[in-house]
Coordinates of C-alpha atoms in Angstrom, one line a residue:
M1 CA 11.8 17.9 -25.7
A2 CA 12.8 14.6 -25.0
A3 CA 11.5 12.7 -22.7
T4 CA 14.0 10.8 -19.9
P5 CA 13.4 7.4 -18.7
G6 CA 10.3 7.2 -16.5
Q7 CA 9.2 10.7 -17.8
H8 CA 6.3 11.3 -20.1
V9 CA 5.6 14.7 -21.5
E10 CA 2.5 16.2 -23.3
G11 CA 4.2 18.2 -26.1
D12 CA 6.4 20.6 -24.1
R13 CA 4.5 19.9 -21.0
K14 CA 5.6 17.1 -18.1
H15 CA 3.5 14.7 -17.0
P16 CA 1.6 15.9 -13.9
V17 CA 3.7 13.0 -12.1
D18 CA 6.9 14.9 -12.7
E19 CA 5.9 18.3 -12.0
T20 CA 7.1 20.3 -9.0
L21 CA 5.1 22.5 -7.1
P22 CA 5.7 25.9 -5.2
P23 CA 8.0 24.7 -1.7
F24 CA 4.8 25.9 0.6
K25 CA 2.9 23.7 -1.6
M26 CA 5.2 21.1 -1.9
F27 CA 5.8 20.7 2.1
T28 CA 1.9 21.2 3.0
S29 CA 0.8 18.1 0.6
G30 CA 3.5 16.1 1.5
L31 CA 2.8 16.7 5.3
Q32 CA -0.8 15.7 4.5
H33 CA 0.5 12.3 3.3
V34 CA 2.5 12.0 6.5
A35 CA -0.6 12.4 8.5
A36 CA -2.6 10.5 6.6
M37 CA -0.3 7.5 6.9
Y38 CA 1.6 7.8 10.5
A39 CA -0.3 5.8 12.5
G40 CA 0.1 3.3 9.7
V41 CA 3.7 3.6 10.5
V42 CA 3.8 3.4 14.3
A43 CA 1.3 0.9 14.6
P44 CA 3.4 -2.2 13.4
P45 CA 5.8 -1.8 16.1
M46 CA 4.1 -0.7 18.8
I47 CA 2.3 -4.2 18.5
V48 CA 5.7 -6.1 17.8
G49 CA 7.9 -4.0 20.3
P50 CA 5.5 -5.5 23.5
A51 CA 5.8 -9.1 21.9
C52 CA 9.0 -9.3 21.5
G53 CA 9.8 -8.2 25.4
L54 CA 10.9 -4.2 24.4
S55 CA 9.9 -1.9 27.7
A56 CA 8.1 1.5 26.5
T57 CA 12.0 3.4 25.6
E58 CA 12.7 1.1 23.4
T59 CA 9.6 0.4 21.7
A60 CA 9.3 4.0 20.7
F61 CA 12.9 4.0 19.5
L62 CA 11.2 1.3 17.2
M63 CA 8.5 3.4 16.2
G64 CA 11.6 6.1 15.3
A65 CA 12.9 3.4 13.1
S66 CA 10.0 2.5 11.4
L67 CA 9.0 6.6 10.5
F68 CA 13.0 6.7 9.4
T69 CA 12.8 3.5 7.3
A70 CA 9.7 4.6 5.7
G71 CA 10.9 7.7 4.8
I72 CA 13.9 6.5 2.9
A73 CA 12.1 3.4 1.2
T74 CA 9.2 6.7 -0.5
L75 CA 12.8 8.5 -1.8
L76 CA 13.4 4.8 -3.2
Q77 CA 9.7 4.7 -4.5
T78 CA 9.3 8.0 -5.6
L79 CA 12.8 9.5 -6.9
G80 CA 14.6 6.0 -7.5
F81 CA 18.0 5.0 -9.6
W82 CA 19.0 3.0 -12.2
K83 CA 16.0 0.5 -12.2
V84 CA 14.9 1.5 -9.2
G85 CA 11.5 3.0 -7.9
A86 CA 8.3 3.2 -10.3
K87 CA 8.3 7.3 -10.0
L88 CA 4.8 7.4 -8.7
P89 CA 3.4 9.1 -5.9
F90 CA 3.8 6.4 -3.7
V91 CA 4.3 6.2 0.2
N92 CA 6.1 3.4 1.7
G93 CA 5.7 2.4 4.6
V94 CA 5.7 -0.8 7.7
S95 CA 3.6 -3.4 5.8
F96 CA 0.9 -5.0 8.2
A97 CA 1.5 -8.6 6.5
G98 CA 4.3 -8.9 8.2
V99 CA 2.8 -8.0 12.3
T100 CA 1.8 -11.8 12.5
P101 CA 4.7 -13.1 12.3
M102 CA 6.5 -11.5 13.6
V103 CA 4.5 -11.7 16.6
A104 CA 5.1 -15.3 16.9
I105 CA 8.9 -15.3 15.7
G106 CA 8.5 -13.0 18.5
K107 CA 6.5 -15.2 21.3
A108 CA 8.7 -18.0 20.1
Q109 CA 12.6 -17.0 21.2
S110 CA 14.1 -14.9 24.0
P111 CA 13.5 -11.3 24.2
E112 CA 17.3 -10.3 23.7
N113 CA 17.2 -13.2 20.6
A114 CA 13.8 -11.6 18.6
L115 CA 14.5 -8.7 17.3
P116 CA 17.8 -10.2 15.5
I117 CA 16.3 -13.1 13.7
I118 CA 13.6 -11.4 12.2
F119 CA 15.4 -8.4 11.2
G120 CA 17.5 -11.2 9.6
A121 CA 14.9 -13.0 8.1
V122 CA 13.4 -9.4 6.5
I123 CA 16.5 -8.5 4.5
V124 CA 16.9 -12.3 3.5
A125 CA 13.1 -11.8 2.3
G126 CA 14.2 -8.2 0.6
V127 CA 17.0 -9.7 -1.2
L128 CA 15.1 -12.5 -2.1
G129 CA 12.0 -10.4 -3.8
F130 CA 14.9 -8.0 -5.0
V131 CA 15.7 -10.7 -7.7
L132 CA 12.1 -11.8 -7.9
A133 CA 11.1 -8.3 -9.4
P134 CA 12.5 -8.7 -13.1
Y135 CA 10.4 -11.7 -13.0
F136 CA 6.9 -10.6 -10.8
S137 CA 6.6 -7.8 -12.8
K138 CA 6.0 -9.6 -16.2
L139 CA 2.4 -10.9 -14.3
V140 CA 1.2 -7.5 -15.3
R141 CA -1.0 -9.2 -18.1
F142 CA -3.0 -11.0 -15.9
F143 CA -4.2 -7.7 -14.0
P144 CA -6.9 -6.2 -16.3
P145 CA -9.8 -3.8 -15.4
V146 CA -12.1 -6.7 -14.0
V147 CA -8.8 -7.9 -11.9
T148 CA -7.5 -4.7 -11.2
G149 CA -10.9 -2.7 -10.3
T150 CA -11.6 -5.8 -7.9
V151 CA -8.4 -5.2 -6.2
I152 CA -9.1 -1.6 -5.8
T153 CA -12.3 -2.1 -4.8
L154 CA -10.8 -4.8 -1.7
I155 CA -8.3 -2.2 -0.7
G156 CA -10.6 0.8 0.0
V157 CA -12.9 -1.5 1.7
S158 CA -10.2 -3.5 3.5
L159 CA -9.0 -0.3 4.4
L160 CA -12.4 1.1 6.2
P161 CA -12.6 -1.1 9.7
V162 CA -9.1 0.5 10.2
A163 CA -10.8 3.7 9.7
F164 CA -13.4 2.6 12.2
N165 CA -11.9 1.0 14.6
W166 CA -9.9 4.6 15.0
S167 CA -12.9 6.2 14.9
Q168 CA -13.7 4.2 17.9
G169 CA -10.4 5.1 20.0
G170 CA -8.3 2.4 18.2
N171 CA -7.6 0.4 21.5
A172 CA -10.2 -2.3 21.8
A173 CA -8.8 -2.6 25.7
A174 CA -9.5 1.5 26.6
P175 CA -12.5 2.0 28.7
D176 CA -13.9 5.0 26.6
Y177 CA -13.0 2.7 23.4
G178 CA -16.0 3.3 21.1
S179 CA -17.6 6.0 23.6
L180 CA -20.3 8.8 22.0
T181 CA -17.2 11.3 22.3
N182 CA -15.1 8.8 20.8
I183 CA -17.6 8.3 17.6
G184 CA -18.8 12.2 18.0
M185 CA -15.1 13.7 17.1
A186 CA -14.5 11.0 14.6
A187 CA -18.3 12.2 12.4
L188 CA -17.3 15.8 13.3
T189 CA -14.0 15.3 11.5
F190 CA -15.8 13.4 9.0
V191 CA -18.4 16.2 8.4
I192 CA -15.1 18.5 8.4
V193 CA -13.6 16.8 5.6
L194 CA -16.4 16.8 3.3
V195 CA -17.7 20.7 4.0
L196 CA -13.8 21.7 3.5
R197 CA -13.5 19.6 0.0
R198 CA -16.9 20.5 -1.0
T199 CA -16.8 24.9 -0.6
L200 CA -13.0 25.1 -0.4
R201 CA -11.0 25.7 -4.3
G202 CA -7.9 25.6 -5.4
F203 CA -5.1 24.0 -3.4
L204 CA -6.8 24.7 -0.1
Q205 CA -9.5 22.3 -1.0
Q206 CA -6.1 19.9 -2.3
I207 CA -4.9 19.9 1.3
S208 CA -8.7 19.4 3.0
I209 CA -7.9 16.2 4.5
L210 CA -4.8 18.3 6.5
L211 CA -7.3 21.1 7.6
G212 CA -9.8 18.6 8.5
L213 CA -7.6 17.4 10.6
I214 CA -5.7 20.3 12.1
V215 CA -9.7 21.2 12.9
G216 CA -10.5 18.2 14.3
T217 CA -7.1 18.4 16.9
L218 CA -8.1 21.7 17.7
I219 CA -11.5 20.7 18.3
A220 CA -10.5 17.7 20.3
I221 CA -8.4 20.1 23.0
P222 CA -11.3 21.2 25.1
V223 CA -12.9 17.8 24.7
G224 CA -10.4 15.9 26.4
I225 CA -8.7 13.5 24.3
T226 CA -5.7 15.4 23.0
D227 CA -2.7 13.9 24.9
F228 CA 0.3 15.8 25.2
S229 CA 2.1 14.0 27.2
V230 CA 3.8 12.1 24.6
I231 CA 5.5 16.0 24.0
T232 CA 6.9 16.0 26.8
K233 CA 8.3 12.6 27.0
A234 CA 10.1 12.6 23.4
D235 CA 13.9 13.8 23.3
V236 CA 14.9 16.3 20.4
I237 CA 17.4 14.4 18.5
G238 CA 17.4 10.2 18.1
F239 CA 19.1 8.8 15.6
P240 CA 18.5 4.8 14.7
T241 CA 21.3 3.5 16.0
P242 CA 22.2 0.6 13.3
F243 CA 21.6 -3.0 14.2
H244 CA 20.9 -1.4 18.0
F245 CA 18.8 -4.7 19.0
G246 CA 21.8 -6.6 18.1
A247 CA 23.2 -8.2 14.9
P248 CA 21.1 -9.8 12.3
Q249 CA 20.2 -14.3 13.1
F250 CA 19.0 -16.3 10.4
D251 CA 16.7 -18.5 11.2
I252 CA 15.2 -20.8 8.3
A253 CA 11.7 -20.9 10.1
A254 CA 11.5 -17.3 10.3
I255 CA 13.5 -17.0 7.0
I256 CA 10.3 -18.8 5.2
S257 CA 7.8 -17.5 7.3
M258 CA 9.3 -13.9 6.1
C259 CA 9.6 -14.9 2.4
I260 CA 5.9 -15.6 2.2
V261 CA 4.9 -12.0 3.6
M262 CA 7.5 -10.3 0.6
L263 CA 5.4 -12.6 -1.8
V264 CA 2.3 -11.0 -0.1
C265 CA 3.5 -7.7 -0.4
M266 CA 4.7 -8.1 -4.0
T267 CA 0.8 -9.3 -5.2
E268 CA -0.7 -6.0 -3.0
S269 CA 1.6 -3.4 -4.3
T270 CA 1.4 -4.8 -7.4
A271 CA -2.0 -4.3 -7.3
D272 CA -1.5 -0.8 -5.8
M273 CA 0.5 0.5 -8.3
L274 CA -1.9 -0.1 -11.0
A275 CA -4.0 1.4 -8.9
L276 CA -2.5 4.1 -8.7
G277 CA -1.5 4.2 -12.6
K278 CA -4.8 4.6 -13.1
I279 CA -5.5 7.3 -11.3
V280 CA -2.2 9.9 -11.9
G281 CA -2.8 9.0 -15.8
R282 CA 0.0 7.5 -16.1
P283 CA -0.9 3.6 -16.4
A284 CA 1.9 1.2 -14.9
D285 CA 3.4 -1.1 -17.1
E286 CA 5.7 -4.2 -16.4
R287 CA 8.6 -1.5 -16.5
T288 CA 6.7 0.6 -13.7
I289 CA 5.7 -2.6 -11.7
E290 CA 9.5 -3.9 -11.9
G291 CA 10.9 -0.8 -10.5
G292 CA 8.3 -0.5 -7.8
L293 CA 8.7 -4.1 -6.5
R294 CA 12.8 -3.2 -6.6
A295 CA 12.0 -0.1 -4.7
D296 CA 9.9 -1.8 -2.3
T297 CA 11.9 -5.2 -1.6
L298 CA 15.7 -3.2 -1.5
G299 CA 13.9 -0.7 1.1
T300 CA 13.0 -3.6 2.7
A301 CA 16.4 -6.0 2.9
I302 CA 17.8 -2.1 4.0
S303 CA 15.4 -1.5 7.1
P304 CA 17.0 -3.5 9.1
L305 CA 20.0 -2.3 9.3
F306 CA 18.6 1.0 11.1
N307 CA 15.9 -1.5 12.8
G308 CA 13.6 -1.2 10.6
F309 CA 11.0 -3.8 9.0
A310 CA 9.3 -5.0 5.7
N311 CA 8.0 -1.8 3.7
S312 CA 5.6 -1.7 1.2
A313 CA 2.9 0.9 -0.4
F314 CA 0.3 2.3 1.3
A315 CA -2.9 2.0 -0.2
Q316 CA -4.5 4.9 2.0
N317 CA -2.3 7.6 0.4
I318 CA -3.2 6.0 -2.9
G319 CA -6.8 7.3 -1.5
L320 CA -5.3 10.9 -1.3
V321 CA -4.1 10.7 -4.4
A322 CA -7.7 10.3 -5.7
M323 CA -9.3 12.7 -3.7
T324 CA -7.0 16.1 -3.6
K325 CA -5.3 15.4 -8.0
V326 CA -2.0 16.5 -6.8
R327 CA 0.1 13.7 -8.4
S328 CA 3.1 14.8 -8.5
R329 CA 6.1 12.5 -7.3
F330 CA 7.8 15.2 -5.5
V331 CA 5.3 16.4 -3.4
V332 CA 5.5 12.4 -1.8
A333 CA 9.6 12.4 -1.6
T334 CA 8.7 15.7 0.2
G335 CA 7.0 13.8 2.7
G336 CA 10.1 10.8 2.7
L337 CA 11.6 13.9 3.9
I338 CA 9.1 14.8 6.7
L339 CA 9.4 11.0 7.8
I340 CA 13.2 11.0 8.0
V341 CA 12.9 13.8 10.0
L342 CA 10.3 12.6 12.2
G343 CA 12.6 9.2 12.3
L344 CA 15.5 11.6 13.4
C345 CA 13.6 13.9 15.9
P346 CA 11.0 12.4 18.1
I347 CA 9.6 15.3 19.7
A348 CA 8.6 16.9 16.2
A349 CA 6.9 13.1 15.4
S350 CA 5.4 13.5 19.1
V351 CA 4.0 16.6 17.0
I352 CA 1.8 14.4 14.5
S353 CA 0.7 11.9 16.9
L354 CA -1.6 14.7 18.2
V355 CA -3.8 14.4 16.1
P356 CA -6.0 12.1 18.0
L357 CA -7.1 8.5 16.5
P358 CA -11.0 9.6 16.3
V359 CA -9.9 12.6 14.5
L360 CA -8.0 10.1 11.8
G361 CA -10.7 8.0 11.5
G362 CA -13.2 10.7 10.4
A363 CA -10.7 11.5 7.5
G364 CA -9.5 7.8 6.7
I365 CA -13.4 7.2 5.8
V366 CA -13.6 9.7 3.2
L367 CA -9.9 8.8 2.1
F368 CA -10.5 4.7 2.2
G369 CA -13.9 5.3 0.3
S370 CA -12.4 7.0 -1.8
V371 CA -10.1 4.1 -3.0
A372 CA -13.2 1.9 -3.2
A373 CA -14.5 4.4 -5.5
S374 CA -11.8 4.3 -7.7
G375 CA -12.3 0.8 -8.3
I376 CA -15.5 0.8 -8.6
Q377 CA -14.9 3.8 -11.4
T378 CA -12.2 1.1 -13.4
L379 CA -14.7 -1.9 -12.7
S380 CA -17.4 0.1 -14.7
T381 CA -14.7 -0.2 -17.2
A382 CA -14.6 -4.0 -17.3
A383 CA -17.0 -5.0 -19.6
L384 CA -18.8 -6.8 -16.5
E385 CA -22.3 -8.2 -18.7
K386 CA -19.6 -10.1 -21.0
G387 CA -18.5 -13.8 -20.7
E388 CA -18.2 -14.2 -17.0
N389 CA -16.6 -11.4 -15.8
A390 CA -19.7 -10.7 -13.4
L391 CA -18.8 -13.8 -11.4
I392 CA -15.3 -13.0 -11.3
V393 CA -15.7 -9.8 -9.8
A394 CA -19.0 -12.0 -7.4
A395 CA -16.7 -14.6 -6.6
A396 CA -12.9 -12.5 -5.8
V397 CA -15.1 -9.6 -3.3
G398 CA -16.6 -12.2 -1.8
I399 CA -13.2 -14.4 -0.5
G400 CA -11.7 -11.1 0.0
L401 CA -13.9 -10.2 2.1
I402 CA -14.4 -12.3 4.5
P403 CA -11.0 -11.3 6.7
I404 CA -12.8 -8.3 7.0
A405 CA -16.5 -9.4 8.3
A406 CA -15.7 -12.5 9.6
P407 CA -12.1 -11.8 10.7
D408 CA -11.9 -15.1 12.6
F409 CA -12.9 -17.3 10.1
Y410 CA -9.5 -18.9 9.4
H411 CA -8.7 -19.7 13.1
N412 CA -8.1 -23.3 12.3
F413 CA -6.0 -23.3 9.6
P414 CA -2.2 -23.4 9.8
K415 CA -0.9 -20.4 11.0
D416 CA 1.9 -20.5 7.9
L417 CA -1.5 -20.1 6.0
L418 CA -2.5 -16.7 8.2
V419 CA -0.4 -14.7 6.3
V420 CA -1.9 -14.9 3.0
L421 CA -5.9 -15.6 4.0
D422 CA -6.3 -12.8 6.5
S423 CA -5.5 -10.3 4.3
G424 CA -8.6 -9.8 1.8
I425 CA -6.9 -7.9 -0.4
S426 CA -4.1 -10.9 -1.3
T427 CA -7.0 -13.5 -1.0
G428 CA -9.2 -11.3 -3.5
C429 CA -6.5 -10.7 -5.7
L430 CA -5.5 -14.5 -6.0
V431 CA -9.1 -15.7 -6.5
A432 CA -9.4 -12.5 -9.2
I433 CA -6.0 -13.7 -10.7
I434 CA -6.6 -17.3 -11.2
L435 CA -10.4 -17.2 -12.3
N436 CA -9.8 -14.6 -14.9
L437 CA -7.1 -17.1 -16.3
L438 CA -9.8 -19.6 -16.2
F439 CA -12.4 -17.9 -17.9
N440 CA -10.8 -15.4 -19.6
H441 CA -7.6 -16.8 -21.1
L442 CA -7.5 -20.7 -21.1
R443 CA -11.1 -20.8 -22.7
A444 CA -10.1 -18.5 -25.2
G445 CA -7.0 -20.8 -26.4
R446 CA -9.0 -23.9 -26.6
E447 CA -11.7 -21.9 -28.3
G448 CA -8.8 -20.5 -30.7
E449 CA -7.6 -24.3 -30.8
Q450 CA -11.0 -25.3 -31.9
E451 CA -11.4 -22.8 -34.4
A452 CA -8.2 -23.6 -35.5
S453 CA -9.1 -27.5 -36.5
A454 CA -12.3 -26.6 -37.6
G455 CA -11.1 -24.7 -40.5
L456 CA -8.4 -27.0 -41.1
L457 CA -10.9 -30.0 -42.0
E458 CA -14.4 -29.9 -43.4
D459 CA -15.4 -33.4 -43.9
G460 CA -12.0 -34.6 -45.0
I461 CA -11.3 -32.0 -46.8
P462 CA -8.6 -28.5 -46.5
S463 CA -10.6 -25.6 -45.7
Q464 CA -10.0 -23.0 -48.0
R465 CA -10.9 -21.0 -45.1
P466 CA -7.8 -19.4 -43.5
A467 CA -7.0 -20.3 -39.6
A468 CA -8.2 -17.8 -36.7
G469 CA -5.8 -15.5 -36.6
S470 CA -4.3 -15.3 -39.8
S471 CA -5.4 -12.5 -42.5
A472 CA -7.3 -13.5 -46.0
A473 CA -5.2 -11.3 -47.8
G474 CA -2.3 -14.1 -47.4
V475 CA -4.2 -16.6 -49.1
H476 CA -3.7 -17.8 -52.1

């Protein structure tokens, strides 16, 4: 059977990435992905909205728009068209990398201009990223196992504080933040997920995270930490009206800021694609990364039309794929359709939001820990005993952990640099790439030149030895 572009077959069998599942399994597995990333999608608009002077109702509208645009971006990534889409089980959503600069823009502008200026900057950043995608994807050769393993490990470790924050309640200003009730629910959910994962078999084992969230939420009802008010306040239908907050405006400073964010997102997405490619058994090559970056950036460029922000791959869903072993991209595409429905139906979205953050945090510890474990597994193939590979990992992990272990470490640096510095994934990735270039690429090149020079002249007489890289059989 001939393989279409983006598809691989093993004999007469499709690659698991390209397989479809029965409808019920497709829906429940897709819903599990949505449940795992829901809080991550709605959190940025919850932060940016008030910073731009929006009311609670307008902020809720912005959250629905983020769900809707995340669904569109996910479909672009998983199904794709032309040269757009990695065609891997990737979930796309609002990138946290843009939150800090967008809040800064919102506070610097009047309420009526803040979001239009943000949307204009996001459009330009998305278009720029789309143009750069073919060139950016060529960097894949600078991501050997020593780099990808380091970055995957940092992805998991960087996400764990998010799970810890959810486990405490999610809102540090709340009186019950870090209470024994919240942490107890997180711990109970954590144990439930582990037990379900260990005892169930087959499909039920694959949706153990979803089952754990359901059981945890049901237990949380009598405990009193499940908020049903969101359902009573939600509308049945709510379409994200195009340019609801006004036509986009284009401000040079805001554009520069969001273009930097776009480059950060592209760096993280490249690392995410390499990580997911290893997990699903379809290594992400240059063509895959190019398509994935095009999907990210195209999704970003069209998101402001529906009042959305910059989109990028969601690392937490990589952990779900690693844990469940469900590799079908059509499962994630189903999740994308669910996100679109949630964006169009606020009352349906509110049902998902019933899951208390402590419950989500308990499950998140398992999910994000799975990502870190995948990174460690990749590092085991990186030949750390050779050359300076262990030093590369040590330095990159050390730098990457700074924003996690000491969040205020860079507080005296220029705010524009914080877009990169406050992301442990980005800083760790850059350090790993640079050190790998210095220790493994440039040094290897210099050693090759020295060997070639030594072979050319020995005591002033041209050597009869073949130069490095030539074949002895070709010398006469």
